Short mmCIF file of C-alpha atoms in Angstrom, two decimals:
data_model
loop_
_atom_site.label_atom_id
_atom_site.label_comp_id
_atom_site.label_asym_id
_atom_site.label_seq_id
_atom_site.Cartn_x
_atom_site.Cartn_y
_atom_site.Cartn_z
CA GLN A 1 -77.57 -66.47 215.54
CA VAL A 2 -75.35 -64.10 213.59
CA GLN A 3 -75.82 -60.41 214.27
CA LEU A 4 -74.01 -57.46 212.75
CA VAL A 5 -75.19 -54.20 214.27
CA GLU A 6 -74.01 -50.94 212.75
CA SER A 7 -73.99 -47.62 214.58
CA GLY A 8 -72.51 -44.17 214.28
CA GLY A 9 -74.41 -42.88 211.29
CA GLY A 10 -76.25 -39.59 211.24
CA LEU A 11 -76.42 -36.15 209.72
CA VAL A 12 -73.12 -34.37 209.27
CA GLN A 13 -72.00 -31.28 207.39
CA ALA A 14 -69.76 -31.55 204.37
CA GLY A 15 -66.14 -31.56 205.45
CA GLY A 16 -66.92 -33.28 208.72
CA SER A 17 -66.06 -36.76 209.94
CA LEU A 18 -67.85 -39.87 211.11
CA ARG A 19 -66.82 -43.10 212.75
CA LEU A 20 -69.04 -46.06 212.03
CA SER A 21 -69.01 -49.17 214.18
CA CYS A 22 -70.21 -52.70 213.57
CA ALA A 23 -70.64 -54.99 216.56
CA ALA A 24 -70.59 -58.65 215.61
CA SER A 25 -71.90 -61.68 217.45
CA GLY A 26 -72.54 -65.30 216.55
CA ILE A 27 -69.44 -65.51 214.32
CA THR A 28 -65.77 -66.13 214.91
CA PHE A 29 -65.00 -62.51 214.18
CA SER A 30 -61.22 -62.78 214.07
CA THR A 31 -61.34 -65.29 211.20
CA MET A 32 -63.65 -63.27 208.97
CA THR A 33 -62.88 -60.80 206.24
CA MET A 34 -64.90 -57.71 207.12
CA ASP A 35 -66.22 -55.13 204.69
CA TRP A 36 -68.12 -51.88 204.61
CA TYR A 37 -70.53 -51.38 201.72
CA ARG A 38 -72.80 -48.46 200.98
CA GLN A 39 -75.89 -47.90 198.90
CA ALA A 40 -77.20 -44.53 197.84
CA PRO A 41 -80.78 -44.10 196.58
CA GLY A 42 -81.08 -45.38 193.03
CA ASN A 43 -77.58 -46.86 193.08
CA GLN A 44 -76.22 -50.36 193.47
CA ARG A 45 -74.55 -51.38 196.69
CA GLU A 46 -70.83 -50.73 196.42
CA LEU A 47 -67.79 -51.85 198.36
CA VAL A 48 -66.25 -49.04 200.37
CA ALA A 49 -63.46 -50.78 202.27
CA SER A 50 -62.40 -54.21 203.43
CA ILE A 51 -60.01 -55.70 205.97
CA THR A 52 -58.83 -59.29 206.02
CA ARG A 53 -58.22 -61.43 209.06
CA ALA A 54 -54.55 -60.55 208.66
CA GLY A 55 -55.33 -56.84 208.72
CA ILE A 56 -54.78 -56.16 205.03
CA THR A 57 -56.96 -53.28 203.93
CA ASN A 58 -58.43 -52.19 200.64
CA TYR A 59 -60.39 -49.06 199.75
CA ALA A 60 -62.61 -47.85 196.96
CA ASP A 61 -61.06 -44.99 195.01
CA SER A 62 -63.92 -42.75 196.14
CA VAL A 63 -62.80 -42.90 199.79
CA LYS A 64 -59.10 -43.68 199.48
CA GLY A 65 -56.94 -41.28 201.42
CA ARG A 66 -59.73 -39.99 203.65
CA SER A 67 -61.03 -43.15 205.29
CA THR A 68 -59.67 -45.85 207.56
CA ILE A 69 -61.10 -49.30 208.16
CA SER A 70 -60.01 -51.07 211.31
CA ARG A 71 -61.02 -53.96 213.53
CA ASP A 72 -60.78 -54.84 217.20
CA ASN A 73 -60.89 -58.60 217.44
CA ALA A 74 -61.03 -58.48 221.23
CA LYS A 75 -64.26 -56.50 221.01
CA ASN A 76 -65.64 -58.23 217.88
CA THR A 77 -66.06 -54.78 216.36
CA LEU A 78 -65.37 -53.28 212.96
CA TYR A 79 -64.86 -49.56 212.40
CA LEU A 80 -64.87 -47.13 209.50
CA GLN A 81 -63.57 -43.61 209.93
CA ILE A 82 -64.43 -41.25 207.08
CA ASN A 83 -63.04 -37.73 206.98
CA SER A 84 -63.68 -34.80 204.66
CA LEU A 85 -67.20 -36.04 204.03
CA LYS A 86 -68.87 -35.09 200.78
CA SER A 87 -72.49 -35.12 199.66
CA ASP A 88 -71.61 -38.15 197.51
CA ASP A 89 -70.93 -40.09 200.71
CA THR A 90 -74.64 -39.94 201.57
CA ALA A 91 -75.83 -43.54 201.69
CA VAL A 92 -76.83 -46.41 203.90
CA TYR A 93 -73.64 -48.06 205.13
CA TYR A 94 -73.65 -51.82 205.65
CA CYS A 95 -71.33 -54.09 207.55
CA HIS A 96 -70.51 -57.39 205.83
CA ALA A 97 -68.68 -60.45 207.14
CA VAL A 98 -67.28 -63.16 204.89
CA ASN A 99 -66.10 -66.59 205.88
CA GLY A 100 -62.81 -67.05 204.04
CA LEU A 101 -63.29 -70.77 203.53
CA THR A 102 -66.95 -71.08 202.62
CA LYS A 103 -67.29 -67.54 201.15
CA TYR A 104 -70.62 -67.31 202.94
CA GLY A 105 -71.49 -63.73 203.84
CA TYR A 106 -73.55 -62.01 206.49
CA TRP A 107 -75.05 -58.52 206.35
CA GLY A 108 -75.98 -55.96 208.94
CA GLN A 109 -79.13 -53.84 208.77
CA GLY A 110 -77.28 -50.69 207.80
CA THR A 111 -76.84 -47.22 209.21
CA GLN A 112 -77.81 -44.03 207.38
CA VAL A 113 -75.16 -41.40 206.71
CA THR A 114 -76.40 -38.09 205.35
CA VAL A 115 -73.97 -35.34 204.41
CA SER A 116 -75.40 -31.88 204.06
CA SER A 117 -73.70 -29.30 201.86
#
């Protein structure tokens, strides 16, 4: 059974930082492309950052320069560090795993990030 469990969300003041984690099980983590998505109330889910099995990263313009996506294949864990948080970063953040061959994806349950101004 595939499980992606996010943690690290919470309430933080504008200008602060957060580190989100996603613990994966039931998948061959090291072979997957891993993504962070977020969805704010009333908005569509949007891609925040991604990292391929080779470690190539990509970021949405909205977080570029103040966030870092990383992975620890030994721990089957994905991370997202976001600095200089803004109220626009308030959203539920979701972990997403994609099989590069089949393109089948798995989702976590999400973790709430709320930035207070």
